[in-house]
Coordinates of C-alpha atoms and ligand atoms in Angstrom, one line a residue:
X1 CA 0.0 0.0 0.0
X2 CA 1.7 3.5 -0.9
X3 CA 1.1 6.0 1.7
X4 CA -1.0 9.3 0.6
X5 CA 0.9 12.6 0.5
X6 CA 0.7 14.8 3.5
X7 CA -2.4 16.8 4.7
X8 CA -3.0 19.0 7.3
X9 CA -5.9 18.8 9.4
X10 CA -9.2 18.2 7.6
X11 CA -8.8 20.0 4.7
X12 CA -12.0 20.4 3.9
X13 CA -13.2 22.6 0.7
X14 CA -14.0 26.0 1.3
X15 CA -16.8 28.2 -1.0
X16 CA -14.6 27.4 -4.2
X17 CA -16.0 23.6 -4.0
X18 CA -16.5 22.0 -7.2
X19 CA -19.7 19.7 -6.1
X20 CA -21.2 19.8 -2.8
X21 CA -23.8 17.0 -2.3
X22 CA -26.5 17.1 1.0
X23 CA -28.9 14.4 2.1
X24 CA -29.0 12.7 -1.4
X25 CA -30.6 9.5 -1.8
X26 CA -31.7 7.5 -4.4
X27 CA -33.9 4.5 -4.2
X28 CA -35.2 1.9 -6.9
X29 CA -38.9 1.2 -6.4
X30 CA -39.1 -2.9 -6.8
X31 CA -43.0 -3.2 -6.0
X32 CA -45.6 -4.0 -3.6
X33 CA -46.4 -6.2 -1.4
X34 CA -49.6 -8.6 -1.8
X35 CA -52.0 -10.0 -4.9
X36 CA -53.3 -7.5 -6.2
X37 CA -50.3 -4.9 -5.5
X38 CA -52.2 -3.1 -2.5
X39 CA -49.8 -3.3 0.2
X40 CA -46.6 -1.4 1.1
X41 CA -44.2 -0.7 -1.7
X42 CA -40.4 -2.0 -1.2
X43 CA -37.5 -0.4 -2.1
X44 CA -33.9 -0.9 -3.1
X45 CA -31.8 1.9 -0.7
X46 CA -28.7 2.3 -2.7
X47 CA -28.0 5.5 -1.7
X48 CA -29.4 7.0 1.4
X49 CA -28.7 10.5 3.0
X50 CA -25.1 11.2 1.4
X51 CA -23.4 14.2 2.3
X52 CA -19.6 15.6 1.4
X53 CA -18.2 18.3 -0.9
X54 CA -15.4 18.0 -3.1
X55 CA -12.8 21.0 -3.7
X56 CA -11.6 22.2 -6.6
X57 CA -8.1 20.2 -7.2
X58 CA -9.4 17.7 -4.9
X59 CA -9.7 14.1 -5.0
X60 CA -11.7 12.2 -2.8
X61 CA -11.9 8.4 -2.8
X62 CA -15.2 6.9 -2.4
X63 CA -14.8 3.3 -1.0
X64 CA -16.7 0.0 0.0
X65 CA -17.6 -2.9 -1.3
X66 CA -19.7 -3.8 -4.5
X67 CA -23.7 -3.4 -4.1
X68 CA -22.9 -0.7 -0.8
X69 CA -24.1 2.2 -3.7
X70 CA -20.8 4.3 -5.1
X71 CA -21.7 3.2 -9.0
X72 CA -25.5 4.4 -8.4
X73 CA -23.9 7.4 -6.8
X74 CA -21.8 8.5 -9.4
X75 CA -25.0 7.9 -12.1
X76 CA -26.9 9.7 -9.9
X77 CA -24.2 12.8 -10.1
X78 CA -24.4 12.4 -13.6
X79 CA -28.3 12.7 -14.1
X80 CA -28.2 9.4 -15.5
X81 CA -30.4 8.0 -12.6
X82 CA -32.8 11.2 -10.9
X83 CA -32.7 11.2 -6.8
X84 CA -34.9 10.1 -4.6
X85 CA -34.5 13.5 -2.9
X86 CA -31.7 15.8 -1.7
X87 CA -29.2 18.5 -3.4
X88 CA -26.4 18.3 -5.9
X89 CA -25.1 21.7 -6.3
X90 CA -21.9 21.8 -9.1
X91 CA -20.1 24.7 -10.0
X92 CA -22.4 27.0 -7.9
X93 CA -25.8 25.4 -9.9
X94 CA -28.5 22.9 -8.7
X95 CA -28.7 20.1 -10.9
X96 CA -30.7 17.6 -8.8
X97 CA -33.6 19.0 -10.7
X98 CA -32.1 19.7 -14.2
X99 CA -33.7 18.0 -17.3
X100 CA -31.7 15.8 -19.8
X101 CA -31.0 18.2 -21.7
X102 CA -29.5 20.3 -19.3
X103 CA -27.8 17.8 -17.8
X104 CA -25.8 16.8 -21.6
X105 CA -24.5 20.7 -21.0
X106 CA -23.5 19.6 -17.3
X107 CA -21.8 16.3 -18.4
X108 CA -19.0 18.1 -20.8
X109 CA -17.9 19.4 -17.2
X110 CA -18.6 16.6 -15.7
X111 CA -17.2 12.9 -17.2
X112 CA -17.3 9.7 -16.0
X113 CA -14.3 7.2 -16.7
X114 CA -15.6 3.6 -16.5
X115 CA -13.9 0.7 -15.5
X116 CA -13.7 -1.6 -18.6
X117 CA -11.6 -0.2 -21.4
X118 CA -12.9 -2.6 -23.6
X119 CA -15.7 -2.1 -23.2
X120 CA -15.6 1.8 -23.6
X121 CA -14.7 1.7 -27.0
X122 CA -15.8 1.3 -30.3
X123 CA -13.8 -1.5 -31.9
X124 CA -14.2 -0.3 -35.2
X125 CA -13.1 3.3 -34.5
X126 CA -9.7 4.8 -34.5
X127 CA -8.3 6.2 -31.4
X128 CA -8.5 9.8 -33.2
X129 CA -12.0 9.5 -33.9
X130 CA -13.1 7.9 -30.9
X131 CA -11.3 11.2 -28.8
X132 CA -12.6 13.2 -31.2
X133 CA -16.5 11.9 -31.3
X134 CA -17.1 13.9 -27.7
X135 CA -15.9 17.6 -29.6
X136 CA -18.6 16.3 -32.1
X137 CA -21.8 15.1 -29.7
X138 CA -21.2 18.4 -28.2
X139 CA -20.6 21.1 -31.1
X140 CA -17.3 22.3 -29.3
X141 CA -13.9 23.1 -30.1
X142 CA -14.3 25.5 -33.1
X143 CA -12.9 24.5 -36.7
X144 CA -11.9 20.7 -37.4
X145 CA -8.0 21.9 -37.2
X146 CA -8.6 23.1 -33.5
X147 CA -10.5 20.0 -33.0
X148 CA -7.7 18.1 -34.1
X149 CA -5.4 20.3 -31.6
X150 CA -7.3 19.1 -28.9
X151 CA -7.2 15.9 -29.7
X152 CA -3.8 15.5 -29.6
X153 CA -3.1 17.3 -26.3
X154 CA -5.9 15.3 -24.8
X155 CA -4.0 12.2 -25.9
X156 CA -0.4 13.8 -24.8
X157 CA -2.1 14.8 -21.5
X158 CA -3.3 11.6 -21.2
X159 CA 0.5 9.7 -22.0
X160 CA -0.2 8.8 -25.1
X161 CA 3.1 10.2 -27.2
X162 CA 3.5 11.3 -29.4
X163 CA -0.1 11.4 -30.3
X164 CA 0.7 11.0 -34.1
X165 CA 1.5 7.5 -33.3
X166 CA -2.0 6.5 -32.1
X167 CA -4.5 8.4 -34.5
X168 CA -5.3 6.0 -36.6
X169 CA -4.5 2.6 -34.8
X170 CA -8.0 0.5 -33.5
X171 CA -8.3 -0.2 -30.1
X172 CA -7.2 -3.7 -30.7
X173 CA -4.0 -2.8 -31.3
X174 CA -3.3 -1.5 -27.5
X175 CA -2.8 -3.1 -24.4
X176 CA -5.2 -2.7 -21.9
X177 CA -3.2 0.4 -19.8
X178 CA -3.2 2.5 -23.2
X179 CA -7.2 1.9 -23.9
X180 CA -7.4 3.2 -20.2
X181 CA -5.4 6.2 -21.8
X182 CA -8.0 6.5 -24.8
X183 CA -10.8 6.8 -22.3
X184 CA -9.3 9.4 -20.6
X185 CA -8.5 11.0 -23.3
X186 CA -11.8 10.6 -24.8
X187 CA -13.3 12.8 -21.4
X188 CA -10.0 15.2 -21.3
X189 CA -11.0 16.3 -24.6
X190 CA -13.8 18.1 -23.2
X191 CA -11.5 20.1 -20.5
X192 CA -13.5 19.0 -17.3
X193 CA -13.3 20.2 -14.1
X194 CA -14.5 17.2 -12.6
X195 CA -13.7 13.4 -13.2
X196 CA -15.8 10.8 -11.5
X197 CA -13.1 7.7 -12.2
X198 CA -15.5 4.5 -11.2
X199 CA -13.1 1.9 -10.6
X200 CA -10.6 2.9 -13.3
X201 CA -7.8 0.4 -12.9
X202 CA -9.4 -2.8 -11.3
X203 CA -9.6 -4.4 -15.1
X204 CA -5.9 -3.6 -15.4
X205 CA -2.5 -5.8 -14.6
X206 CA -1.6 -4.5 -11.5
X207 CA 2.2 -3.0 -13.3
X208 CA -0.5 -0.8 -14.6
X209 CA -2.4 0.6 -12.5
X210 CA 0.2 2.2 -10.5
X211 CA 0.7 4.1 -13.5
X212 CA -3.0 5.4 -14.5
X213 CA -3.6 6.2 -10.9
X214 CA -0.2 8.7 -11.3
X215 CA -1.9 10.2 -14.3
X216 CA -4.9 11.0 -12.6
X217 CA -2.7 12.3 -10.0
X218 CA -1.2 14.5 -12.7
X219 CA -4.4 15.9 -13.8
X220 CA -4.9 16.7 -10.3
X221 CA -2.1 18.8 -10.4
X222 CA -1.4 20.1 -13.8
X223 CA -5.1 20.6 -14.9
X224 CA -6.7 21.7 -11.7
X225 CA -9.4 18.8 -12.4
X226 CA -11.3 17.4 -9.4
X227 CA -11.7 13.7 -9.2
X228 CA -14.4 11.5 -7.6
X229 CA -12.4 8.1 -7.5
X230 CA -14.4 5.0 -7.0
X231 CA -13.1 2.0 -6.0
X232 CA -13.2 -1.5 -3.6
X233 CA -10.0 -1.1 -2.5
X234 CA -8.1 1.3 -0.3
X235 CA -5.0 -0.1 -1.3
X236 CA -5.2 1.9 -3.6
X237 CA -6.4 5.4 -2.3
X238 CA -3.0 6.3 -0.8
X239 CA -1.4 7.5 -3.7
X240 CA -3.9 9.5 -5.1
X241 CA -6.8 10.8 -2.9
X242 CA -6.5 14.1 -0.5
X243 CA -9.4 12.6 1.4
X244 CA -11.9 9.1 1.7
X245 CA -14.9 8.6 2.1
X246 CA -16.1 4.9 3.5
X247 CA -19.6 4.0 2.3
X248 CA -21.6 0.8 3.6
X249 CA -24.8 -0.2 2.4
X250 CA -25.8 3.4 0.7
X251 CA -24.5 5.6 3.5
X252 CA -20.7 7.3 4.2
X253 CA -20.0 5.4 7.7
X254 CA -16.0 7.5 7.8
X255 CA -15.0 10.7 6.0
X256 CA -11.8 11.8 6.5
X257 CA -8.1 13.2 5.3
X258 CA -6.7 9.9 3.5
X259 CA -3.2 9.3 5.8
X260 CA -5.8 9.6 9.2
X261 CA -8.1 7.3 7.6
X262 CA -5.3 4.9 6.8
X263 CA -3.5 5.2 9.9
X264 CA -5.9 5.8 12.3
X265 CA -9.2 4.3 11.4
X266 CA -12.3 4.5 13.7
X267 CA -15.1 3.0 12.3
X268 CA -14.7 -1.1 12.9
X269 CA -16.2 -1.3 8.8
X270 CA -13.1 0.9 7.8
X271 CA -10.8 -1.3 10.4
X272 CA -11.8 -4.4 8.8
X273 CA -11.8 -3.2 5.1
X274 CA -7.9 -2.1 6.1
X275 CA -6.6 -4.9 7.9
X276 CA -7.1 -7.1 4.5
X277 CA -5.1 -4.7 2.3
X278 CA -2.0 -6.1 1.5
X279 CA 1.3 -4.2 3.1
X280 CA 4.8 -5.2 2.3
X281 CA 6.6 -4.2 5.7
X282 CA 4.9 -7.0 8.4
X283 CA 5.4 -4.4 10.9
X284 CA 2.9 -2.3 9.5
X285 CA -0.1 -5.1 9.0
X286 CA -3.1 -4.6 10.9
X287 CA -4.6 -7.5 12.7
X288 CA -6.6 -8.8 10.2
X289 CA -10.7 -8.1 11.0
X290 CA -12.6 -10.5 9.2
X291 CA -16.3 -10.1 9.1
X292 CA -18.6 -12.4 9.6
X293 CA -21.8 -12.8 7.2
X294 CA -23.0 -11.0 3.9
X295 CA -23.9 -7.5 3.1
X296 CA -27.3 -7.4 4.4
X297 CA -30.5 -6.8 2.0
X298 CA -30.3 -3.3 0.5
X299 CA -34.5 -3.8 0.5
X300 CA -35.0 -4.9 4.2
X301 CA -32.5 -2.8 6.1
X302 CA -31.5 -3.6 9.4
X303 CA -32.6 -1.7 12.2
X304 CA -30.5 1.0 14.3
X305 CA -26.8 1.0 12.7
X306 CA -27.0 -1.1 9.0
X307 CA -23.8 -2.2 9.9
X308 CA -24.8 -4.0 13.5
X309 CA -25.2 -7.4 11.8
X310 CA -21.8 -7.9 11.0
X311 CA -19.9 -5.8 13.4
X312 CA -17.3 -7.3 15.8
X313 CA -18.2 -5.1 18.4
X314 CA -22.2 -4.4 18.3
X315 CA -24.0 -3.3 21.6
X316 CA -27.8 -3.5 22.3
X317 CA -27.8 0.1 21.7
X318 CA -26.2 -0.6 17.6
X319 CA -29.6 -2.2 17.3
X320 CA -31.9 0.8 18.1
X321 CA -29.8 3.9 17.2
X322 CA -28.7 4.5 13.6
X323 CA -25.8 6.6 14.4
X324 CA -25.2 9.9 11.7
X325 CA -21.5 11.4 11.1
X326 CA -20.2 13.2 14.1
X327 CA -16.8 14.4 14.5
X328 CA -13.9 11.6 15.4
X329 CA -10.3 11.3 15.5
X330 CA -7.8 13.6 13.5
X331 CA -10.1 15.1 10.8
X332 CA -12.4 12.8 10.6
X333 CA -16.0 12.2 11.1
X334 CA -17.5 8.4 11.9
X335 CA -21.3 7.0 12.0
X336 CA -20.6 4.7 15.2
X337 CA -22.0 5.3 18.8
X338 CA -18.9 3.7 20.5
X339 CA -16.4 6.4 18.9
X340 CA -15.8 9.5 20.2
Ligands
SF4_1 FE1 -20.6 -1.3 15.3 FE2 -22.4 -0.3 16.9 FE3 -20.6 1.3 15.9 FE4 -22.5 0.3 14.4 S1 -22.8 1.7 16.0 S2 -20.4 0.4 13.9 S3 -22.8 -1.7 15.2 S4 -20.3 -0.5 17.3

């Protein structure tokens, strides 16, 4: 595990945030109960009452494990899915509400980077067309020889050099850490100022990844570009993210500058998700937490704290009191009754 670059404090973004999210959920309707459709309707909660802002430069990693709601979050963001309820303000505006069509303005400012490169692109494409298709879709970039500028500094920016050598090749023809480099590309070309990155290296070899997640940490720095980074693994936060954000079942259970999150976890779901992440100096391993039990049903939610079922150190009280964020340890804030 690479250990995050130093922060002060929790360095939280002031009034020049780029998004600033409050109470969002989102939740799927599945049906009702009985024959004829007449009793109580269920519900998937896949997210529920999110909170946290995001500064500009800033990236915060959004962790937990598959099904506890960071993909739906991220559409969500997008417009792709429309919340429940609650605000997403971005650049200053309120989108919660916006229509489709004002959300295609929002998403040239706004791009998602998935997490299959193969999948993301057209096989029968070239890599110049395929970066130059989002120009198009969105009438930007002025005449087709500043198009074809930006292109290749999207590509350049992107590692891909010189560009000249990848314009007309096909997809095929790259290895799986260069189509990663297409993608991004392909949302660079719009000049964002915020990247949500939903799992963007767990397809690659693991040589690669450590080198996407330092262009993304280059972006950071040389383009100014916020980044929402999605992933399973904070193994691999360390490197890149200025702050996490642990999410279990549809809610943030620990927020928090990355190296106190790392070092000094407090919630026992953030203890147990980091005593499995591999470290190369014994000395450093956490006693490893393993939880007992699955993810509990996302429809039927337990009661009190979601995460009493499988925690190692539930009370009678985890059962009737579904703790929210309060303020914890060096920076951070934790949704547990036992921490301080
Ligand atoms: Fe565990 Fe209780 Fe804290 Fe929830 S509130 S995390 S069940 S100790």
């Amino acid at each position: 595990m690479t250990m995050p670059r130093a922060i002060s404090g929790n360095e939280l973004p002031g009034k020049d945030g780029v998004l600033t999210v409050t109470n969002l959920q989102k939740r799927f309707l599945l049906g009702r109960a009985g024959i004829f459709g007449r009793g109580s309707e269920s519900y998937v909660h896949a997210v529920d009452d999110v909170s946290f802002s995001l500064g500009r430069g800033e990236v915060l990693a959004l962790v937990g494990e598959s099904g506890c709601g960071k993909s739906t979050l991220a559409l969500t963001l997008l417009g792709l899915e429309k919340p429940t309820r609650g605000s997403i303000r971005f650049e200053g505006n309120e989108i919660s509400e916006y229509s489709s069509a004002q959300m295609k303005n929002v998403r040239r400012h706004m791009q998602m980077i998935f997490q299959d490169p193969y999948e993301s692109l057209n096989p029968l494409m070239s890599i110049g067309e395929i970066v130059m298709e989002p120009l198009k879709v969105h009438k930007l970039g002025g005449s087709r020889a500043e198009q074809e500028t930006r292109v290749v500094r999207a590509l350049e920016d992107a590692g891909l050099k010189p560009a000249d050598r990848y314009l007309k090749r096909l997809p095929h023809e790259l290895s799986g850490g260069q189509r990663q480099r297409v993608v991004i590309a392909g949302a660079l070309v719009l000049e964002p100022t915020l990247l949500l990155a939903d799992e963007p290296v767990s397809m690659l070899d693991v040589s690669i990844r450590a080198e996407i997640l330092n262009l993304l940490a280059e972006l950071r720095d040389t383009r100014g570009i916020s980044i929402l980074f999605i992933t399973h693994d904070l193994g691999t936060v360390g490197a890149l993210a200025d702050r996490v954000a642990v999410m279990y079942l549809g809610r943030i259970v620990e927020i928090g500058p990355t190296m106190a999150v790392l070092t000094n976890p407090q919630h026992p779901y953030t203890k147990a998700l980091l005593s499995v992440v591999p470290v190369p100096n014994p000395r450093l391993r956490h006693k490893r937490l393993i939880l007992s039990g699955e993810t509990p049903d996302p429809i039927n939610l337990p009661t009190g704290c979601r995460f009493h079922p499988r925690c190692p150190l539930a009370v009678d009280a985890c059962r009737k009191t579904d703790p929210p964020l309060h303020p914890a340890g060096a920076g951070q804030e934790v949704a547990c009754i036992l921490v301080e």
